[in-house]
Tab-separated table of C-alpha atoms in Angstrom:
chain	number	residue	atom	x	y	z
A	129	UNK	CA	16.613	14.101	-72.797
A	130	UNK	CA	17.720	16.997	-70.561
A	131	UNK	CA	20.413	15.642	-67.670
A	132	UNK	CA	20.357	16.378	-64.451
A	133	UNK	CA	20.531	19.872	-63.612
A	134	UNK	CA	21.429	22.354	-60.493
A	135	UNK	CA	21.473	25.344	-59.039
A	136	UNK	CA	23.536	27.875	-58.642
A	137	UNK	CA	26.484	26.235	-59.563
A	138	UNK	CA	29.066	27.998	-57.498
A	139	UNK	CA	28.194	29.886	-53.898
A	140	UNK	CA	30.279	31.306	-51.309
A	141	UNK	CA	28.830	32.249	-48.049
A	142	UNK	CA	29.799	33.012	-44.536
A	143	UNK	CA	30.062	30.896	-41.190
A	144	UNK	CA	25.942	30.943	-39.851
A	145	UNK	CA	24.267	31.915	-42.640
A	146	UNK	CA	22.286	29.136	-44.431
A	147	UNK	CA	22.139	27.821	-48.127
A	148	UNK	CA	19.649	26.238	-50.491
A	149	UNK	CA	20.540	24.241	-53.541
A	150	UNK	CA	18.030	23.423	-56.001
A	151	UNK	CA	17.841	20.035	-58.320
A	152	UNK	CA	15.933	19.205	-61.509
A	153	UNK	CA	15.913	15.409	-62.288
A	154	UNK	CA	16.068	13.838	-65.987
A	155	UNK	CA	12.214	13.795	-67.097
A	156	UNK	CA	10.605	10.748	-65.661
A	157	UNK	CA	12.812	9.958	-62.776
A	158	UNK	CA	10.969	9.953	-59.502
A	159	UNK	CA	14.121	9.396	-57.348
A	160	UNK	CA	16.471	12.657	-56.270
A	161	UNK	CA	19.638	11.767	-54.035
A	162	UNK	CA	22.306	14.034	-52.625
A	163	UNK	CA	25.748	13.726	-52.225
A	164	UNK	CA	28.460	15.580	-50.390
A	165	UNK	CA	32.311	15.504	-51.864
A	166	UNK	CA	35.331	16.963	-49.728
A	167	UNK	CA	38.658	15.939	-50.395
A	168	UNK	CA	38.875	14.293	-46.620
A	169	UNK	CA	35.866	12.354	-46.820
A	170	UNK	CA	34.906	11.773	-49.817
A	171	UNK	CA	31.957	11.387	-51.658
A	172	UNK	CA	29.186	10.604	-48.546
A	173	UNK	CA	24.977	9.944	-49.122
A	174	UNK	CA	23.402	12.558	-47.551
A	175	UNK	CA	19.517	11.819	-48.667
A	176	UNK	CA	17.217	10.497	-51.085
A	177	UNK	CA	13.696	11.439	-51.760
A	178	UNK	CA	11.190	9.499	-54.328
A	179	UNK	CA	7.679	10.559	-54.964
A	180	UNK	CA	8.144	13.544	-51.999
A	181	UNK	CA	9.008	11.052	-49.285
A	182	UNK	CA	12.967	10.955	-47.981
A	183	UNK	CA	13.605	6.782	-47.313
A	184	UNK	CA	17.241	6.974	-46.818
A	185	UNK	CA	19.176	9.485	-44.932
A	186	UNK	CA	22.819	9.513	-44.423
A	187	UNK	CA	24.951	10.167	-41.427
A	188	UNK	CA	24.853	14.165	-41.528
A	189	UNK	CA	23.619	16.583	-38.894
A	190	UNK	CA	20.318	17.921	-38.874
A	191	UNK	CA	21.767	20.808	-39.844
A	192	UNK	CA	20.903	19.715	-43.522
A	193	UNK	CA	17.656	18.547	-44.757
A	194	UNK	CA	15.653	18.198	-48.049
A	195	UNK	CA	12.622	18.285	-49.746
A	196	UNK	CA	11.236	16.846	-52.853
A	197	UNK	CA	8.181	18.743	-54.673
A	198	UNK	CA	5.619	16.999	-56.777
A	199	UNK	CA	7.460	17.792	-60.355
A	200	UNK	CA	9.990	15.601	-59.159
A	201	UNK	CA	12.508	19.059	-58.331
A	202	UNK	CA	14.574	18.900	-55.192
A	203	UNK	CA	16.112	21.173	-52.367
A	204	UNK	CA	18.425	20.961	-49.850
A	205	UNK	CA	19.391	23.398	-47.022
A	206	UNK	CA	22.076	23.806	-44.824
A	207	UNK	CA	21.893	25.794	-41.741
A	208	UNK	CA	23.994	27.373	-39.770
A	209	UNK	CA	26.564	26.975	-41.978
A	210	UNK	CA	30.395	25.808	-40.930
A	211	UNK	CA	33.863	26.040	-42.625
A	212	UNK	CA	33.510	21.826	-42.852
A	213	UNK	CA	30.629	22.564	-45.177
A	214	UNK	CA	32.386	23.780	-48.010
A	215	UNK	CA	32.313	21.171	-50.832
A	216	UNK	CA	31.014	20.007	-54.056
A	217	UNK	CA	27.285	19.277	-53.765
A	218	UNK	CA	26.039	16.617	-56.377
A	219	UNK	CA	22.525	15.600	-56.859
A	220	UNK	CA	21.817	12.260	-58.293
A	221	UNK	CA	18.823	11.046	-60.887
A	222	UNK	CA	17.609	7.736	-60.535
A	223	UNK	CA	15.304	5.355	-62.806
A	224	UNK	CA	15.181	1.698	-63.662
A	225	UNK	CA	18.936	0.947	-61.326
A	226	UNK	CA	20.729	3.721	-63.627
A	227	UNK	CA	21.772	6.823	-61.718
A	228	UNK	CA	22.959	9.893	-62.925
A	229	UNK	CA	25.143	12.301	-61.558
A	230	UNK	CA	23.831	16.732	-62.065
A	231	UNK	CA	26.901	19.090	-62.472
A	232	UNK	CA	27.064	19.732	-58.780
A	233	UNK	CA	26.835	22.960	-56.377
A	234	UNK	CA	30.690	24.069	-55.810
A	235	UNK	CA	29.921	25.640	-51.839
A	236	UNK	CA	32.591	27.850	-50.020
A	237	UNK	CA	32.112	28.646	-46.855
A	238	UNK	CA	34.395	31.555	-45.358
B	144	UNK	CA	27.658	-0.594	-42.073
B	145	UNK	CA	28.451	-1.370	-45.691
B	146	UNK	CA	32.345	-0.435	-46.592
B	147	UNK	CA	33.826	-0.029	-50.410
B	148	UNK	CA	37.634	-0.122	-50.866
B	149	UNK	CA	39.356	0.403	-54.387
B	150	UNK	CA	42.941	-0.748	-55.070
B	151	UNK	CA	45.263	1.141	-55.826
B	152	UNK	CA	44.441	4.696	-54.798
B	153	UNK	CA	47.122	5.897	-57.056
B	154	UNK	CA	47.751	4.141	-60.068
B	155	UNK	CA	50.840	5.711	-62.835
B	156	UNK	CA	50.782	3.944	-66.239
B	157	UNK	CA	52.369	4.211	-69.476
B	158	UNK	CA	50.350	4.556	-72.656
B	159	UNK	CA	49.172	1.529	-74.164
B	160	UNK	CA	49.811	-0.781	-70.880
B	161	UNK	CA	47.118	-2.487	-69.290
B	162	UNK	CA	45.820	-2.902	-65.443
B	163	UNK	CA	43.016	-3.439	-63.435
B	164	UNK	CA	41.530	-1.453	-60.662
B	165	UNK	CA	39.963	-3.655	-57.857
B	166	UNK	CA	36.800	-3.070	-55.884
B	167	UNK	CA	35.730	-4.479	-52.484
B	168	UNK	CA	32.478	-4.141	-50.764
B	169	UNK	CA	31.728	-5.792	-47.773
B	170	UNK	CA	28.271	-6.903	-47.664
B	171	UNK	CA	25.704	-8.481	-50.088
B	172	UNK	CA	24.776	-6.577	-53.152
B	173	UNK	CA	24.087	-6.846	-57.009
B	174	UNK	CA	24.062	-3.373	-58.310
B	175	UNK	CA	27.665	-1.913	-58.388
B	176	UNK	CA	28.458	1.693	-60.637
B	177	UNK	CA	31.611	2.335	-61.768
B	178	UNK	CA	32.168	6.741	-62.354
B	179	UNK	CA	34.686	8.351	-63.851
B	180	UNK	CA	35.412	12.002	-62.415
B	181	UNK	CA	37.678	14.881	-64.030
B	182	UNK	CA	39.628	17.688	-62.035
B	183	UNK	CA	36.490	20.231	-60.948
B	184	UNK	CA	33.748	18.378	-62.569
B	185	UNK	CA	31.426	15.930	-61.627
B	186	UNK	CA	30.269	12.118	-61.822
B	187	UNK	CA	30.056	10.672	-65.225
B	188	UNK	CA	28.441	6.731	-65.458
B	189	UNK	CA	30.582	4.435	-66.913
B	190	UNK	CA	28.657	1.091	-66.392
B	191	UNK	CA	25.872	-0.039	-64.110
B	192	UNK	CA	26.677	-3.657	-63.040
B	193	UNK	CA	23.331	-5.968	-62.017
B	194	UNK	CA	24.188	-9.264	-61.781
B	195	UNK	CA	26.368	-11.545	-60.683
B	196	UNK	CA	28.710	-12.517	-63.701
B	197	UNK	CA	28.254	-9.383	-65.218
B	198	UNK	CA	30.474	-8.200	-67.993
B	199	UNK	CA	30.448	-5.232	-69.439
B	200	UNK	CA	32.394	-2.876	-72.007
B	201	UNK	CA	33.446	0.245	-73.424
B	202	UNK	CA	36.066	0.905	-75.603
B	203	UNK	CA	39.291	0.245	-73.471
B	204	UNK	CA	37.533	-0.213	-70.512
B	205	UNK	CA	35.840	-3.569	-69.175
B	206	UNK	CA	33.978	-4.211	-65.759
B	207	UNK	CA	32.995	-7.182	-64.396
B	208	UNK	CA	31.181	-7.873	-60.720
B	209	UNK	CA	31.400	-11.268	-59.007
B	210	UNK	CA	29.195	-10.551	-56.110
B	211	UNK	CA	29.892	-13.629	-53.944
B	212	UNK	CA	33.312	-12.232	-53.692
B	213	UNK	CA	32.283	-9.331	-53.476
B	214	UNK	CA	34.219	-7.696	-55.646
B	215	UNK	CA	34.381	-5.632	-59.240
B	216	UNK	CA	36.921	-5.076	-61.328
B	217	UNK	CA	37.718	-2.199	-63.779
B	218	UNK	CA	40.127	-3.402	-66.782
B	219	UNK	CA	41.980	-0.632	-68.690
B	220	UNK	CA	43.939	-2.538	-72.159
B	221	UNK	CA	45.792	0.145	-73.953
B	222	UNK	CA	45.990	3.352	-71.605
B	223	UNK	CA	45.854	6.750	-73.403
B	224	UNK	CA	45.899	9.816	-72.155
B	225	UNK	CA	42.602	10.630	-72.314
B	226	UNK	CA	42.101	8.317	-69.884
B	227	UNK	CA	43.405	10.252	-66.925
B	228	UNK	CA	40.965	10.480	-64.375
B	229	UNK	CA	39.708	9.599	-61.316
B	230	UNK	CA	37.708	5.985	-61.231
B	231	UNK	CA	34.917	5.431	-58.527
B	232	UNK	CA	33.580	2.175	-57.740
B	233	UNK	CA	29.889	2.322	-55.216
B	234	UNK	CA	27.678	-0.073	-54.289
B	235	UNK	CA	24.376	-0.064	-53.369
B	236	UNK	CA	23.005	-0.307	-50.252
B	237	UNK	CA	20.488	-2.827	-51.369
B	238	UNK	CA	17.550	-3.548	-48.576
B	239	UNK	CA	14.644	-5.662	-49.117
B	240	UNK	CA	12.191	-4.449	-51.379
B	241	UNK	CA	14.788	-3.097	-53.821
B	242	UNK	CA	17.228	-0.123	-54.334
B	243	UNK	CA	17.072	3.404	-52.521
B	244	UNK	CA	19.517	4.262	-54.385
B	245	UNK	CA	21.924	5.010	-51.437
B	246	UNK	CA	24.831	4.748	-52.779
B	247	UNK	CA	28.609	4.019	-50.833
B	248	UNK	CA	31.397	5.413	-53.236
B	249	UNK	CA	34.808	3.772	-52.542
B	250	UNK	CA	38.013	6.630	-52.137
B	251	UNK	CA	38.578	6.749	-55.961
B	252	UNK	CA	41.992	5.734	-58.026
B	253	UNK	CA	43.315	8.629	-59.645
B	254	UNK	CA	44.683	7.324	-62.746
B	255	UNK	CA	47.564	8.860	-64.696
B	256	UNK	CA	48.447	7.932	-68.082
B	257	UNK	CA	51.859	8.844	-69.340
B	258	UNK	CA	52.992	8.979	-73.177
């Protein structure tokens, strides 16, 4: 099977602007998560989405939000983008208690 | 608010030593992940623990998860190099009904193996 995969991999954009990252599960799983790594914080749950409905959100600013579509495929967006945004974005593929981990959005904000 | 804490953050050993990393979480919960990170790339699953008791294995590592207290362990025997990386231990935030898959990733041990 196909792993997780995203999209783009690396992006640099300016303070205000806004961002979209895209997310393709393995085949079968019906649960997308996000993740946010920075070297000060961590690695932090930002959302997770199964069958197009978000149960869990983390402790972010509405600033960023997510969808799920019916194929399973995920988005988030950022708005109004900051300087604090800039990390490694990693979606996560859940089935069965197994999660897997896509090769991650590399974000620079300037 | 559930909280994860790995010992040690830093960890320096020789090749073919052996040590343990250690993994606290503060709250009930049967389904612990153990991830092994390189520099610039992302997550990679090293074991899924779901039970109390659990054991499991592969190659020179071994992790085990005694959830009443609360903790996991990840067992190196015989460093190598190649096993320089960063180890994450999360737990998940288990509610009733089942996982959500919200996961809370302890700060990582960055491991270095020396020859």
């Amino acid at each position: 099977k196909a792993g997780v995969t995203q999209t783009p991999r690396y992006l640099i954009k300016t303070r205000g602007q806004q961002v979209t990252l895209s997310c393709s599960p393995i085949s079968g799983h019906r649960s997308v998560s996000w993740y946010q790594q920075t070297p000060g914080q961590g690695l932090q749950f930002l959302f997770e989405y199964f069958s197009e409905t978000q149960r869990n959100k983390g402790n972010f600013p509405g600033r960023f939000s997510g969808r799920q579509f019916s194929n399973s495929r995920s988005e988030m967006n950022v708005s109004t983008l900051e300087l604090g945004d800039s990390a490694l974005y990693l979606c996560a593929s859940s089935f069965s208690g197994r999660i897997y981990f896509g090769p991650g959005t590399r974000l620079l904000v300037l | 608010e559930l909280k994860v804490e790995q010992n040690p953050l830093f960890l320096s050993m020789q090749e073919g030593k052996n040590y343990t990393i250690y993994c606290n979480y503060s709250t009930t919960s049967d389904r612990l992940y153990w991830y092994r990170q390189d520099p610039g790339k992302s997550l990679e699953s090293l074991f899924v623990l779901l039970s109390n008791g659990a054991v499991k294995q592969e190659g020179r590592l071994m992790a085990s998860l005694d959830t009443k207290a609360r903790l996991s362990t990840l067992h190196i025997t015989a460093a190598v190099h190649d096993l320089s990386a960063t180890y994450f231990c999360a737990v998940d935030d288990l509610n009733s009904g089942g996982s959500n898959y919200k996961l809370t990733f302890g700060k990582g041990t960055l491991l270095t193996v020396n020859p």
